[in-house]
């Protein structure tokens, strides 16, 4: 069965970076892309970007351009999302989701809480 | 960016009720619309794609309709497990955007 398992919760100071992983299993990793979505406390869902696991092509949300990098490691079927220069408003639960480009996410990871606090 | 507006923001309903949630797009998105169910502490669950196609394993009491700018998600007979927050999402163009959510609560 398809599973996306994310790394554990992180606590970071403002200005630091965080790298969240999303390990896929149960399907051919390179046949799909991975989207990243976050939810700040009490807020709705926010799309962060998408990466092709086939060729590494990416598309990032404009507001995160320059601070976010999405990568994949096909040898371990793992996707990564790195966010730099963290601010308090980056505190959120971060989700990965499987999906092709211009397609919705059909399977989602369990979420990773990232807390940014001094 | 395409703005997605859901209504209502909160709805109170009882088990067995028929419930409809509306999602409006600020410009046409054809049928590139998905619906998700989200419960606290859990991953969002995909319910519908292409506006009216049911994801595998989703109960048939869920249905979706619409195209262009107006879409609806209907739950024909609410079950206890259905009380959650529901989000629509357009994937017609980048950036992909979500509605603000509709919280379905027990009356």
PDB file of N, CA, C and O in Angstrom, chain A residues 32-76:
ATOM      1  N   UNK A  32       5.622   9.626  -9.961  1.00  0.00           N
ATOM      2  CA  UNK A  32       4.793  10.689  -9.408  1.00  0.00           C
ATOM      3  C   UNK A  32       5.687  11.814  -8.895  1.00  0.00           C
ATOM      4  O   UNK A  32       6.868  11.630  -8.662  1.00  0.00           O
ATOM      5  N   UNK A  33       5.044  12.959  -8.666  1.00  0.00           N
ATOM      6  CA  UNK A  33       5.735  14.041  -7.993  1.00  0.00           C
ATOM      7  C   UNK A  33       5.306  14.101  -6.537  1.00  0.00           C
ATOM      8  O   UNK A  33       4.484  13.301  -6.071  1.00  0.00           O
ATOM      9  N   UNK A  34       5.889  15.041  -5.826  1.00  0.00           N
ATOM     10  CA  UNK A  34       5.554  15.270  -4.427  1.00  0.00           C
ATOM     11  C   UNK A  34       5.253  16.749  -4.242  1.00  0.00           C
ATOM     12  O   UNK A  34       6.037  17.619  -4.634  1.00  0.00           O
ATOM     13  N   UNK A  35       4.096  17.024  -3.669  1.00  0.00           N
ATOM     14  CA  UNK A  35       3.761  18.396  -3.272  1.00  0.00           C
ATOM     15  C   UNK A  35       4.021  18.558  -1.786  1.00  0.00           C
ATOM     16  O   UNK A  35       3.977  17.593  -1.023  1.00  0.00           O
ATOM     17  N   UNK A  36       4.283  19.796  -1.390  1.00  0.00           N
ATOM     18  CA  UNK A  36       4.418  20.133   0.024  1.00  0.00           C
ATOM     19  C   UNK A  36       3.357  21.183   0.368  1.00  0.00           C
ATOM     20  O   UNK A  36       3.178  22.165  -0.365  1.00  0.00           O
ATOM     21  N   UNK A  37       2.671  20.941   1.460  1.00  0.00           N
ATOM     22  CA  UNK A  37       1.572  21.795   1.917  1.00  0.00           C
ATOM     23  C   UNK A  37       1.789  22.032   3.411  1.00  0.00           C
ATOM     24  O   UNK A  37       2.219  21.122   4.121  1.00  0.00           O
ATOM     25  N   UNK A  38       1.485  23.227   3.883  1.00  0.00           N
ATOM     26  CA  UNK A  38       1.619  23.464   5.318  1.00  0.00           C
ATOM     27  C   UNK A  38       0.354  24.066   5.895  1.00  0.00           C
ATOM     28  O   UNK A  38      -0.470  24.642   5.174  1.00  0.00           O
ATOM     29  N   UNK A  39       0.228  23.916   7.203  1.00  0.00           N
ATOM     30  CA  UNK A  39      -0.915  24.475   7.920  1.00  0.00           C
ATOM     31  C   UNK A  39      -0.411  25.112   9.208  1.00  0.00           C
ATOM     32  O   UNK A  39       0.032  24.415  10.129  1.00  0.00           O
ATOM     33  N   UNK A  40      -0.469  26.424   9.254  1.00  0.00           N
ATOM     34  CA  UNK A  40      -0.101  27.156  10.463  1.00  0.00           C
ATOM     35  C   UNK A  40      -1.213  26.989  11.496  1.00  0.00           C
ATOM     36  O   UNK A  40      -2.359  26.692  11.140  1.00  0.00           O
ATOM     37  N   UNK A  41      -0.895  27.189  12.770  1.00  0.00           N
ATOM     38  CA  UNK A  41      -1.904  27.008  13.822  1.00  0.00           C
ATOM     39  C   UNK A  41      -3.156  27.831  13.579  1.00  0.00           C
ATOM     40  O   UNK A  41      -3.071  29.046  13.349  1.00  0.00           O
ATOM     41  N   UNK A  42      -4.306  27.178  13.572  1.00  0.00           N
ATOM     42  CA  UNK A  42      -5.570  27.864  13.388  1.00  0.00           C
ATOM     43  C   UNK A  42      -5.843  28.363  11.977  1.00  0.00           C
ATOM     44  O   UNK A  42      -6.843  29.061  11.748  1.00  0.00           O
ATOM     45  N   UNK A  43      -4.980  28.011  11.056  1.00  0.00           N
ATOM     46  CA  UNK A  43      -5.125  28.482   9.668  1.00  0.00           C
ATOM     47  C   UNK A  43      -5.481  27.333   8.723  1.00  0.00           C
ATOM     48  O   UNK A  43      -5.539  26.170   9.136  1.00  0.00           O
ATOM     49  N   UNK A  44      -5.697  27.677   7.464  1.00  0.00           N
ATOM     50  CA  UNK A  44      -6.014  26.673   6.456  1.00  0.00           C
ATOM     51  C   UNK A  44      -4.763  26.086   5.831  1.00  0.00           C
ATOM     52  O   UNK A  44      -3.647  26.289   6.298  1.00  0.00           O
ATOM     53  N   UNK A  45      -4.981  25.362   4.747  1.00  0.00           N
ATOM     54  CA  UNK A  45      -3.888  24.699   4.048  1.00  0.00           C
ATOM     55  C   UNK A  45      -3.248  25.645   3.040  1.00  0.00           C
ATOM     56  O   UNK A  45      -3.946  26.374   2.333  1.00  0.00           O
ATOM     57  N   UNK A  46      -1.921  25.611   2.987  1.00  0.00           N
ATOM     58  CA  UNK A  46      -1.170  26.472   2.071  1.00  0.00           C
ATOM     59  C   UNK A  46      -0.234  25.619   1.232  1.00  0.00           C
ATOM     60  O   UNK A  46       0.622  24.913   1.771  1.00  0.00           O
ATOM     61  N   UNK A  47      -0.380  25.703  -0.079  1.00  0.00           N
ATOM     62  CA  UNK A  47       0.498  24.977  -0.990  1.00  0.00           C
ATOM     63  C   UNK A  47       1.862  25.658  -1.042  1.00  0.00           C
ATOM     64  O   UNK A  47       1.965  26.873  -1.172  1.00  0.00           O
ATOM     65  N   UNK A  48       2.918  24.853  -0.908  1.00  0.00           N
ATOM     66  CA  UNK A  48       4.283  25.399  -0.903  1.00  0.00           C
ATOM     67  C   UNK A  48       5.014  25.163  -2.218  1.00  0.00           C
ATOM     68  O   UNK A  48       5.878  25.959  -2.616  1.00  0.00           O
ATOM     69  N   UNK A  49       4.711  24.052  -2.866  1.00  0.00           N
ATOM     70  CA  UNK A  49       5.421  23.769  -4.098  1.00  0.00           C
ATOM     71  C   UNK A  49       5.303  22.305  -4.477  1.00  0.00           C
ATOM     72  O   UNK A  49       4.685  21.502  -3.766  1.00  0.00           O
ATOM     73  N   UNK A  50       5.917  21.973  -5.603  1.00  0.00           N
ATOM     74  CA  UNK A  50       5.839  20.619  -6.142  1.00  0.00           C
ATOM     75  C   UNK A  50       7.178  20.283  -6.784  1.00  0.00           C
ATOM     76  O   UNK A  50       7.863  21.150  -7.343  1.00  0.00           O
ATOM     77  N   UNK A  51       7.551  19.002  -6.686  1.00  0.00           N
ATOM     78  CA  UNK A  51       8.762  18.532  -7.336  1.00  0.00           C
ATOM     79  C   UNK A  51       8.465  17.227  -8.062  1.00  0.00           C
ATOM     80  O   UNK A  51       7.733  16.368  -7.556  1.00  0.00           O
ATOM     81  N   UNK A  52       9.005  17.107  -9.251  1.00  0.00           N
ATOM     82  CA  UNK A  52       8.917  15.862  -9.988  1.00  0.00           C
ATOM     83  C   UNK A  52       9.980  14.893  -9.460  1.00  0.00           C
ATOM     84  O   UNK A  52      11.157  15.240  -9.402  1.00  0.00           O
ATOM     85  N   UNK A  53       9.557  13.711  -9.090  1.00  0.00           N
ATOM     86  CA  UNK A  53      10.515  12.698  -8.651  1.00  0.00           C
ATOM     87  C   UNK A  53      11.200  12.055  -9.853  1.00  0.00           C
ATOM     88  O   UNK A  53      12.194  11.326  -9.701  1.00  0.00           O
ATOM     89  N   UNK A  54      10.696  12.334 -11.050  1.00  0.00           N
ATOM     90  CA  UNK A  54      11.274  11.757 -12.266  1.00  0.00           C
ATOM     91  C   UNK A  54      12.505  12.542 -12.710  1.00  0.00           C
ATOM     92  O   UNK A  54      13.546  11.973 -13.000  1.00  0.00           O
ATOM     93  N   UNK A  55      12.351  13.902 -12.760  1.00  0.00           N
ATOM     94  CA  UNK A  55      13.475  14.688 -13.290  1.00  0.00           C
ATOM     95  C   UNK A  55      13.879  15.854 -12.394  1.00  0.00           C
ATOM     96  O   UNK A  55      14.762  16.620 -12.747  1.00  0.00           O
ATOM     97  N   UNK A  56      13.238  15.976 -11.229  1.00  0.00           N
ATOM     98  CA  UNK A  56      13.630  17.025 -10.287  1.00  0.00           C
ATOM     99  C   UNK A  56      13.080  18.406 -10.604  1.00  0.00           C
ATOM    100  O   UNK A  56      13.405  19.367  -9.904  1.00  0.00           O
ATOM    101  N   UNK A  57      12.263  18.535 -11.647  1.00  0.00           N
ATOM    102  CA  UNK A  57      11.659  19.843 -11.927  1.00  0.00           C
ATOM    103  C   UNK A  57      10.832  20.305 -10.737  1.00  0.00           C
ATOM    104  O   UNK A  57      10.170  19.509 -10.077  1.00  0.00           O
ATOM    105  N   UNK A  58      10.880  21.601 -10.488  1.00  0.00           N
ATOM    106  CA  UNK A  58      10.163  22.147  -9.334  1.00  0.00           C
ATOM    107  C   UNK A  58       9.300  23.333  -9.722  1.00  0.00           C
ATOM    108  O   UNK A  58       9.511  23.971 -10.759  1.00  0.00           O
ATOM    109  N   UNK A  59       8.327  23.603  -8.875  1.00  0.00           N
ATOM    110  CA  UNK A  59       7.518  24.807  -8.974  1.00  0.00           C
ATOM    111  C   UNK A  59       7.201  25.221  -7.551  1.00  0.00           C
ATOM    112  O   UNK A  59       6.595  24.447  -6.803  1.00  0.00           O
ATOM    113  N   UNK A  60       7.643  26.433  -7.179  1.00  0.00           N
ATOM    114  CA  UNK A  60       7.495  26.901  -5.805  1.00  0.00           C
ATOM    115  C   UNK A  60       6.472  28.031  -5.713  1.00  0.00           C
ATOM    116  O   UNK A  60       6.317  28.824  -6.642  1.00  0.00           O
ATOM    117  N   UNK A  61       5.832  28.119  -4.562  1.00  0.00           N
ATOM    118  CA  UNK A  61       4.972  29.269  -4.299  1.00  0.00           C
ATOM    119  C   UNK A  61       5.824  30.529  -4.291  1.00  0.00           C
ATOM    120  O   UNK A  61       6.927  30.556  -3.713  1.00  0.00           O
ATOM    121  N   UNK A  62       5.306  31.557  -4.936  1.00  0.00           N
ATOM    122  CA  UNK A  62       6.048  32.818  -5.076  1.00  0.00           C
ATOM    123  C   UNK A  62       6.527  33.356  -3.727  1.00  0.00           C
ATOM    124  O   UNK A  62       7.666  33.818  -3.606  1.00  0.00           O
ATOM    125  N   UNK A  63       5.684  33.262  -2.712  1.00  0.00           N
ATOM    126  CA  UNK A  63       6.037  33.867  -1.426  1.00  0.00           C
ATOM    127  C   UNK A  63       7.204  33.149  -0.745  1.00  0.00           C
ATOM    128  O   UNK A  63       7.822  33.692   0.171  1.00  0.00           O
ATOM    129  N   UNK A  64       7.511  31.928  -1.179  1.00  0.00           N
ATOM    130  CA  UNK A  64       8.600  31.161  -0.573  1.00  0.00           C
ATOM    131  C   UNK A  64       9.850  31.115  -1.448  1.00  0.00           C
ATOM    132  O   UNK A  64      10.885  30.589  -1.019  1.00  0.00           O
ATOM    133  N   UNK A  65       9.750  31.657  -2.663  1.00  0.00           N
ATOM    134  CA  UNK A  65      10.895  31.654  -3.573  1.00  0.00           C
ATOM    135  C   UNK A  65      12.124  32.240  -2.884  1.00  0.00           C
ATOM    136  O   UNK A  65      12.055  33.283  -2.243  1.00  0.00           O
ATOM    137  N   UNK A  66      13.229  31.542  -3.028  1.00  0.00           N
ATOM    138  CA  UNK A  66      14.474  31.999  -2.423  1.00  0.00           C
ATOM    139  C   UNK A  66      14.714  31.435  -1.031  1.00  0.00           C
ATOM    140  O   UNK A  66      15.838  31.475  -0.527  1.00  0.00           O
ATOM    141  N   UNK A  67      13.672  30.932  -0.391  1.00  0.00           N
ATOM    142  CA  UNK A  67      13.830  30.358   0.963  1.00  0.00           C
ATOM    143  C   UNK A  67      13.593  28.861   0.988  1.00  0.00           C
ATOM    144  O   UNK A  67      13.986  28.185   1.941  1.00  0.00           O
ATOM    145  N   UNK A  68      12.945  28.327  -0.036  1.00  0.00           N
ATOM    146  CA  UNK A  68      12.587  26.911  -0.027  1.00  0.00           C
ATOM    147  C   UNK A  68      13.313  26.170  -1.137  1.00  0.00           C
ATOM    148  O   UNK A  68      13.522  26.715  -2.230  1.00  0.00           O
ATOM    149  N   UNK A  69      13.717  24.946  -0.835  1.00  0.00           N
ATOM    150  CA  UNK A  69      14.298  24.058  -1.840  1.00  0.00           C
ATOM    151  C   UNK A  69      13.712  22.659  -1.645  1.00  0.00           C
ATOM    152  O   UNK A  69      13.723  22.130  -0.526  1.00  0.00           O
ATOM    153  N   UNK A  70      13.188  22.121  -2.715  1.00  0.00           N
ATOM    154  CA  UNK A  70      12.649  20.759  -2.677  1.00  0.00           C
ATOM    155  C   UNK A  70      13.547  19.857  -3.517  1.00  0.00           C
ATOM    156  O   UNK A  70      13.928  20.230  -4.634  1.00  0.00           O
ATOM    157  N   UNK A  71      13.874  18.705  -2.972  1.00  0.00           N
ATOM    158  CA  UNK A  71      14.734  17.755  -3.660  1.00  0.00           C
ATOM    159  C   UNK A  71      14.191  16.346  -3.474  1.00  0.00           C
ATOM    160  O   UNK A  71      13.301  16.113  -2.651  1.00  0.00           O
ATOM    161  N   UNK A  72      14.725  15.433  -4.258  1.00  0.00           N
ATOM    162  CA  UNK A  72      14.386  14.023  -4.084  1.00  0.00           C
ATOM    163  C   UNK A  72      15.651  13.174  -4.173  1.00  0.00           C
ATOM    164  O   UNK A  72      16.634  13.586  -4.789  1.00  0.00           O
ATOM    165  N   UNK A  73      15.600  12.034  -3.524  1.00  0.00           N
ATOM    166  CA  UNK A  73      16.670  11.035  -3.611  1.00  0.00           C
ATOM    167  C   UNK A  73      16.006   9.750  -4.108  1.00  0.00           C
ATOM    168  O   UNK A  73      15.319   9.074  -3.339  1.00  0.00           O
ATOM    169  N   UNK A  74      16.178   9.465  -5.388  1.00  0.00           N
ATOM    170  CA  UNK A  74      15.481   8.308  -5.950  1.00  0.00           C
ATOM    171  C   UNK A  74      16.040   6.990  -5.408  1.00  0.00           C
ATOM    172  O   UNK A  74      15.340   5.982  -5.414  1.00  0.00           O
ATOM    173  N   UNK A  75      17.271   7.007  -4.914  1.00  0.00           N
ATOM    174  CA  UNK A  75      17.859   5.758  -4.400  1.00  0.00           C
ATOM    175  C   UNK A  75      17.171   5.303  -3.116  1.00  0.00           C
ATOM    176  O   UNK A  75      17.173   4.115  -2.788  1.00  0.00           O
ATOM    177  N   UNK A  76      16.575   6.272  -2.400  1.00  0.00           N
ATOM    178  CA  UNK A  76      15.887   5.920  -1.152  1.00  0.00           C
ATOM    179  C   UNK A  76      14.406   6.267  -1.210  1.00  0.00           C
ATOM    180  O   UNK A  76      13.698   6.149  -0.205  1.00  0.00           O
TER     181      UNK A  76
END
